PDB file of C-alpha atoms in Angstrom:
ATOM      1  CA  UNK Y 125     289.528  79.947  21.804  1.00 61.00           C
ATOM      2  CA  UNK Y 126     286.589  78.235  23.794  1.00 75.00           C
ATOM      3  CA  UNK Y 127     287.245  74.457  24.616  1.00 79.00           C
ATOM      4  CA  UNK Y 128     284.299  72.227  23.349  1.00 91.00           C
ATOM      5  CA  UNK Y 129     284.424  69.908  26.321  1.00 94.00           C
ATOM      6  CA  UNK Y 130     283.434  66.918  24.574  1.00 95.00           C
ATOM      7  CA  UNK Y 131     286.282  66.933  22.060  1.00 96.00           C
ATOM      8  CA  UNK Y 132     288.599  67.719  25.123  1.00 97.00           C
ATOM      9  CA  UNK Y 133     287.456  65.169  26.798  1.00 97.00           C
ATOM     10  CA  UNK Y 134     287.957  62.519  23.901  1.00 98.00           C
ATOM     11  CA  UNK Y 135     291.559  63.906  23.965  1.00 98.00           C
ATOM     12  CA  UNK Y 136     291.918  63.544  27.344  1.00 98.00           C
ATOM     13  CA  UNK Y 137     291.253  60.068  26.485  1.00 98.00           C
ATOM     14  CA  UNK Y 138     293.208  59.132  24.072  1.00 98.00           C
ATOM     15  CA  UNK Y 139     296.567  61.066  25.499  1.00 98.00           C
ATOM     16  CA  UNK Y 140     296.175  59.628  28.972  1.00 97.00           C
ATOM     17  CA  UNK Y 141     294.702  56.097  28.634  1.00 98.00           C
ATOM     18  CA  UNK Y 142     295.223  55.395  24.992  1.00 98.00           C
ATOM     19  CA  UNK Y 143     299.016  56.544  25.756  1.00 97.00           C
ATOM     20  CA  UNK Y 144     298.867  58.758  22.591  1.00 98.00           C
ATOM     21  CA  UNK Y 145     301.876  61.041  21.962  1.00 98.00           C
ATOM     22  CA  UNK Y 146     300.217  63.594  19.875  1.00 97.00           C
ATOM     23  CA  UNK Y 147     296.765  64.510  20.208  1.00 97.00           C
ATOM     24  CA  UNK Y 148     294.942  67.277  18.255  1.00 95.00           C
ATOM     25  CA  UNK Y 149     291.675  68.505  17.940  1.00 95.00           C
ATOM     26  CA  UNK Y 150     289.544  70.354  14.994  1.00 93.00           C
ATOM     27  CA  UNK Y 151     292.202  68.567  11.972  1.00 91.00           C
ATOM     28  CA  UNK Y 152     290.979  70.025   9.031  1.00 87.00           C
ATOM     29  CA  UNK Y 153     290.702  67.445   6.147  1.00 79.00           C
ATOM     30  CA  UNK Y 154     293.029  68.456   3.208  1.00 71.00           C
ATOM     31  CA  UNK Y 155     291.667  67.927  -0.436  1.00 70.00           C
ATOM     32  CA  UNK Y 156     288.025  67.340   1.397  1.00 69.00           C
ATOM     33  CA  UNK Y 157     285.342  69.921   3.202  1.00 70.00           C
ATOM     34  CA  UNK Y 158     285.242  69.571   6.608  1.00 82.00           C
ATOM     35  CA  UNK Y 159     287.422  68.525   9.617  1.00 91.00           C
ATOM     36  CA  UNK Y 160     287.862  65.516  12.167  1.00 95.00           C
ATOM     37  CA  UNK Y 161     287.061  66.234  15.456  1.00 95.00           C
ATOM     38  CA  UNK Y 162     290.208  64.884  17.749  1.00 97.00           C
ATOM     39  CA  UNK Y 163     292.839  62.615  16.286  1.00 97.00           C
ATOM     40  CA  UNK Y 164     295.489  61.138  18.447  1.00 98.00           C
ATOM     41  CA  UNK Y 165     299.054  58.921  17.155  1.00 98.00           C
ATOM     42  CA  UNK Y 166     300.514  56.335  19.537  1.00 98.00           C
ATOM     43  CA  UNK Y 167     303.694  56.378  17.228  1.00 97.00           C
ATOM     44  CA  UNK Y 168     305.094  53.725  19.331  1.00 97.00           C
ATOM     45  CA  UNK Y 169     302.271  51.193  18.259  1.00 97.00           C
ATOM     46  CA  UNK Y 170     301.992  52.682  14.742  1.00 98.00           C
ATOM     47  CA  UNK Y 171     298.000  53.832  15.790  1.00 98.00           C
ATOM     48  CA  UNK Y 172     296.382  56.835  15.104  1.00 98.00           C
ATOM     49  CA  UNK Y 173     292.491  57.329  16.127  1.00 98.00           C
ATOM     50  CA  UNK Y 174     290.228  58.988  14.424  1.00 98.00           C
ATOM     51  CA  UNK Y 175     287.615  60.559  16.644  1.00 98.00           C
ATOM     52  CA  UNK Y 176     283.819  62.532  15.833  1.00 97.00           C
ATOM     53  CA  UNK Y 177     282.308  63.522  18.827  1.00 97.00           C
ATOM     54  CA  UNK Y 178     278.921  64.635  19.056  1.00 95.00           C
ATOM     55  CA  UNK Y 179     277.498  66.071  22.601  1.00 94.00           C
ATOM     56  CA  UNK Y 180     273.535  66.583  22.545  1.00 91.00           C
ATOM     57  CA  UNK Y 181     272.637  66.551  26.166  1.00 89.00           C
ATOM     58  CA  UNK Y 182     269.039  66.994  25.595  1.00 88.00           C
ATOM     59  CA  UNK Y 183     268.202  65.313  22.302  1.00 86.00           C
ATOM     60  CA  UNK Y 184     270.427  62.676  22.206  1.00 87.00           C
ATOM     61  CA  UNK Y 185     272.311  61.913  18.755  1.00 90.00           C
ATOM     62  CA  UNK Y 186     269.853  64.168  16.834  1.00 86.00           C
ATOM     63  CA  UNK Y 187     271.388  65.239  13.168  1.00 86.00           C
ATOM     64  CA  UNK Y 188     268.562  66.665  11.131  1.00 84.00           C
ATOM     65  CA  UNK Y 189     268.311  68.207   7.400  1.00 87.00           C
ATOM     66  CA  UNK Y 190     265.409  69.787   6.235  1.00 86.00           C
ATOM     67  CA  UNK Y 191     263.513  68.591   9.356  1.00 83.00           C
ATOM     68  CA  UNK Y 192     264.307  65.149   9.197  1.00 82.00           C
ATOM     69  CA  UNK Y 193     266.890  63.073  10.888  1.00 80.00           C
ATOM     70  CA  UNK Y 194     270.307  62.566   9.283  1.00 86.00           C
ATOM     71  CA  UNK Y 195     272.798  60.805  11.468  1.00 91.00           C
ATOM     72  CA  UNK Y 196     273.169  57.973   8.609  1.00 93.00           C
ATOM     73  CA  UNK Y 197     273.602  60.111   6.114  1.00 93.00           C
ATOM     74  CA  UNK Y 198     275.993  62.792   8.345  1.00 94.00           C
ATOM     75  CA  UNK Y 199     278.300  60.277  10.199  1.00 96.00           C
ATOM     76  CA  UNK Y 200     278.601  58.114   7.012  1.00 96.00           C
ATOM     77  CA  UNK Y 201     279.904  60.590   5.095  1.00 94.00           C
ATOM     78  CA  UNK Y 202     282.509  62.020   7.961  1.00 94.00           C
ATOM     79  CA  UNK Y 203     283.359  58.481   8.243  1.00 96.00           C
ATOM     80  CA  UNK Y 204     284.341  57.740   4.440  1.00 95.00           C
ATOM     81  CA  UNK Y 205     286.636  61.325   4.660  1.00 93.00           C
ATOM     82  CA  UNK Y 206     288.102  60.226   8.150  1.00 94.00           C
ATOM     83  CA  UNK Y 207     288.940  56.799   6.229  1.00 95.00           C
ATOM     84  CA  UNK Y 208     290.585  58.887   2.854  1.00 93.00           C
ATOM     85  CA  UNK Y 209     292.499  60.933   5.107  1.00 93.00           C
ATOM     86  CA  UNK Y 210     294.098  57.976   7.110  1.00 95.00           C
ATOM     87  CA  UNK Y 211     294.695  55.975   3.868  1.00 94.00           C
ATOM     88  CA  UNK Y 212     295.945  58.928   1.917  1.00 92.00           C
ATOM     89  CA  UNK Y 213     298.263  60.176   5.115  1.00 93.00           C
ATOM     90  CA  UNK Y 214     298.642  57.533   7.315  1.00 95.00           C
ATOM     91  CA  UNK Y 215     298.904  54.247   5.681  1.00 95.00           C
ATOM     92  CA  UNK Y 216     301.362  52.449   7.564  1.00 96.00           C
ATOM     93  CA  UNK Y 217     299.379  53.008  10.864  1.00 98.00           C
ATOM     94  CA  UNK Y 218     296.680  50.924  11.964  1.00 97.00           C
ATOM     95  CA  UNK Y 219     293.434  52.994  12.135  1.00 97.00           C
ATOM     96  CA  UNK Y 220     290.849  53.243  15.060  1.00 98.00           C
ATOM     97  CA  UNK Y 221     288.001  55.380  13.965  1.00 98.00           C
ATOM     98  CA  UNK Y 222     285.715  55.862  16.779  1.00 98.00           C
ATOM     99  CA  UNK Y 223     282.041  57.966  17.623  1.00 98.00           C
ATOM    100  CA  UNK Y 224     281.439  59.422  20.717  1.00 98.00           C
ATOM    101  CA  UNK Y 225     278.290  60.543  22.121  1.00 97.00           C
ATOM    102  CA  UNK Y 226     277.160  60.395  25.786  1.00 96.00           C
ATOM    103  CA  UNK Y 227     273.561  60.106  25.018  1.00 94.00           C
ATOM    104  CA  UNK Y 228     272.393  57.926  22.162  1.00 95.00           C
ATOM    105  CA  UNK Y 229     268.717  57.347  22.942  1.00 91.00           C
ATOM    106  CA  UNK Y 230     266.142  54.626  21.822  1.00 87.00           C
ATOM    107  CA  UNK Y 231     262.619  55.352  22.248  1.00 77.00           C
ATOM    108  CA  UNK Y 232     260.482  53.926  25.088  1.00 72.00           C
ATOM    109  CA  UNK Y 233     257.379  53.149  22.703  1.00 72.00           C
ATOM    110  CA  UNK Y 234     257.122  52.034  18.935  1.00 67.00           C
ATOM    111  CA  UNK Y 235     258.899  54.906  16.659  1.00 65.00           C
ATOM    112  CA  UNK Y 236     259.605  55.775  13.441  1.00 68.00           C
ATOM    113  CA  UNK Y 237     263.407  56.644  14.992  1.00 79.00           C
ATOM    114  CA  UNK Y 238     265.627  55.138  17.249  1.00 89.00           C
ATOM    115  CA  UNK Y 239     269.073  56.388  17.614  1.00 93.00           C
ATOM    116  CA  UNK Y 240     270.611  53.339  18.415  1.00 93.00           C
ATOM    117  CA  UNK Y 241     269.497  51.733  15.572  1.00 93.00           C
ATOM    118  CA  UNK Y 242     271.095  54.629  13.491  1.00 93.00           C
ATOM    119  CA  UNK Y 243     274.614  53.742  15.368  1.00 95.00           C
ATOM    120  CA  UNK Y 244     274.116  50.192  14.151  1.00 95.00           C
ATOM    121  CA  UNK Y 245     273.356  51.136  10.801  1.00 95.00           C
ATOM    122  CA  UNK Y 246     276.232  53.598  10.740  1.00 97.00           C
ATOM    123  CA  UNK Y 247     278.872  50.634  12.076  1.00 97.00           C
ATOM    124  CA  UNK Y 248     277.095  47.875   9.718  1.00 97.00           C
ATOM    125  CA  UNK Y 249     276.824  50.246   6.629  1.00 97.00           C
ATOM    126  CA  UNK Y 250     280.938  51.196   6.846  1.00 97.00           C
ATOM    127  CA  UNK Y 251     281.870  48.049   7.461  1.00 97.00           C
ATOM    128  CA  UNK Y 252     281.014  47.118   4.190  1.00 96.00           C
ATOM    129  CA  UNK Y 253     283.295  49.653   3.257  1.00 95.00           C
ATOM    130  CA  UNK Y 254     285.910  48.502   5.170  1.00 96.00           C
ATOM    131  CA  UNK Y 255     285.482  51.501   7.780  1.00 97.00           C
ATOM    132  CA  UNK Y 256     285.436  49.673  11.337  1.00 97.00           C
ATOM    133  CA  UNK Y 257     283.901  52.592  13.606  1.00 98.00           C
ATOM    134  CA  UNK Y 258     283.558  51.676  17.469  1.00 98.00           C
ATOM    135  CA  UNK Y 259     281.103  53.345  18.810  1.00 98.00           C
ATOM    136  CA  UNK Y 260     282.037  54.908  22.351  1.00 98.00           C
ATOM    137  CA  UNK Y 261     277.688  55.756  23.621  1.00 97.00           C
ATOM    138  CA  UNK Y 262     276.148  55.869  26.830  1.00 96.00           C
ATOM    139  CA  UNK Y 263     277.463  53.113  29.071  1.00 97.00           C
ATOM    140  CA  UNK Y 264     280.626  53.014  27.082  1.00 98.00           C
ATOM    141  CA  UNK Y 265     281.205  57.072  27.245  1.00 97.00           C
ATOM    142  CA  UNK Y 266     280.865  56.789  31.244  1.00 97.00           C
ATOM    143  CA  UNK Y 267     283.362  53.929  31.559  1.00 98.00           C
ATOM    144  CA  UNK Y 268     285.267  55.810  29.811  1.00 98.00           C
ATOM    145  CA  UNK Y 269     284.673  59.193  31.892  1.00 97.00           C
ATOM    146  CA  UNK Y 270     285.021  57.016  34.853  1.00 97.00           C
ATOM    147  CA  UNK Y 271     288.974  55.779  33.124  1.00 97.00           C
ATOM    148  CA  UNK Y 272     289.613  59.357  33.424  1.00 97.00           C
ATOM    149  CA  UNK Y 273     288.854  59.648  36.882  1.00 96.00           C
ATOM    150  CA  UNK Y 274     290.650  57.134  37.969  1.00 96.00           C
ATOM    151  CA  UNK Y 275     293.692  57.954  36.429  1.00 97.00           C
ATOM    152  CA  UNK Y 276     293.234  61.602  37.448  1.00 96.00           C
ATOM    153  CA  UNK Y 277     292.172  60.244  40.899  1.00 94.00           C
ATOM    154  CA  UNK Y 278     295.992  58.567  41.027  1.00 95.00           C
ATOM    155  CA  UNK Y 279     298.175  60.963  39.360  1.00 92.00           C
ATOM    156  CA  UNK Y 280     300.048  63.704  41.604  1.00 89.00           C
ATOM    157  CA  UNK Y 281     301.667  65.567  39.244  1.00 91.00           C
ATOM    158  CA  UNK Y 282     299.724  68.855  37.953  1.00 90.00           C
ATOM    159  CA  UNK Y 283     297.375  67.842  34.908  1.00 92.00           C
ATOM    160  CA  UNK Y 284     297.385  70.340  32.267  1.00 92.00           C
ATOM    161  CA  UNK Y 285     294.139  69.760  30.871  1.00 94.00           C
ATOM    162  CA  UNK Y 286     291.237  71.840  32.472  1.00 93.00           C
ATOM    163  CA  UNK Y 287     289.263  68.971  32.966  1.00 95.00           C
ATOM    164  CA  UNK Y 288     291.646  66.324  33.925  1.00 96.00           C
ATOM    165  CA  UNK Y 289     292.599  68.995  36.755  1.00 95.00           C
ATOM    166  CA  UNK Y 290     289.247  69.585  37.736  1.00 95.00           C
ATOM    167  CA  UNK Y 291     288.947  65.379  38.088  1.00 95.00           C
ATOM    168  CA  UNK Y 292     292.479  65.668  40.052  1.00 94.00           C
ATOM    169  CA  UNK Y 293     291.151  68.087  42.449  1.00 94.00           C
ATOM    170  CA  UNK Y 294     287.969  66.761  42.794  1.00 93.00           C
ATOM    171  CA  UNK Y 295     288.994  63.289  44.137  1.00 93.00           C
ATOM    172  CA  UNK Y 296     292.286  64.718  45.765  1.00 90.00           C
ATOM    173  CA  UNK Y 297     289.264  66.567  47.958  1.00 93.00           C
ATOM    174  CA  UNK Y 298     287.307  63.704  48.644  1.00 90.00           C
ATOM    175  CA  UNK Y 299     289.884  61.754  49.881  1.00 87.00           C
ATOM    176  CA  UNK Y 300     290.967  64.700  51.978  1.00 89.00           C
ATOM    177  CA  UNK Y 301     287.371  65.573  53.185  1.00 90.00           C
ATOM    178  CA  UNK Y 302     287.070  61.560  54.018  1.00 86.00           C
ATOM    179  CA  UNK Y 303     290.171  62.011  56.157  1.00 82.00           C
ATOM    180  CA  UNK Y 304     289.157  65.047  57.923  1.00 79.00           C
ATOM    181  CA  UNK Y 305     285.778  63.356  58.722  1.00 70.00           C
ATOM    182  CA  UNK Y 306     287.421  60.437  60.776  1.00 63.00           C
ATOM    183  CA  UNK Y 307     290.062  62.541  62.181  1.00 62.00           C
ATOM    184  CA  UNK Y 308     287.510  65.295  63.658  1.00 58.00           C
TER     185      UNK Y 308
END
């Protein structure tokens, strides 16, 4: 099984800062094609978050079909599923949908397409159907990467995630390093 870093990430997320119990990644939707991303339950608060990542380094948000873009269409439509599974399975838990891409760009010069504008017409477009969706782009997604840190950066037990380790040892060697330096 090959980790899709993004999606571990977002679970990384929502099981260390969100305080999620369960967290689980690649749910299939029953009754409907397709599957949600990550989903994590706080079952203490009576939460569950529903979670589509998308991680274009290059391109940015970019959905296209037949040669045209398509993130309205795309995310719309996994939105209105993500919203009929929570209501049909989870309906006494409040529901957090959320979108997570790193890069979300908006063109420098006049354009036909700006990805930003896409995100707000995604958000705007489901909230008329009752589908709040917080979008977790660019500034967002790094304060969010730099949550993780920070929590990695102060926990000493062993993290079991890959990445979540690989943020504990990273800052458990800085802060070594930094002592060395001063000490040598």
């Amino acid at each position: 099984l090959i980790m899709n870093v993004g999606e571990q990430l977002v679970a990384d997320y929502l099981q260390h800062i969100k305080k999620c119990q369960f967290v689980g990644q690649n749910l299939p939707t029953s009754g409907e094609q397709g599957e949600i991303d990550v989903v994590g339950i706080d079952i203490v608060k009576k939460r569950i978050y529903i979670c589509e990542v998308a991680i274009h380094l290059e391109t940015g948000l970019q959905y296209t079909k037949d040669q045209h873009p398509n993130n309205i269409n795309k995310f719309i439509d996994k939105f209105t599923r993500c919203s009929n599974y929570a209501n049909n399975y989870w309906k006494d838990y409040e529901h957090t949908f959320m979108l997570w891409s790193p890069i979300v760009k908006s063109p420098q010069k006049a354009s036909a397409h700006s990805q930003v504008k896409d995100v707000e017409e995604i958000v705007s477009t489901l909230q008329q159907k009752n589908i709040e969706v917080i979008p977790i782009i660019n500034q967002d997604f790094m304060r969010c990467i730099k949550e993780l840190k920070e929590y990695a950066a102060n926990t000493t037990t062993e993290l079991k995630s890959p990445i979540m380790r690989y943020m504990q040892i990273e800052s458990k060697l800085e802060r070594h390093i930094n002592k060395t330096k001063k000490i040598i």
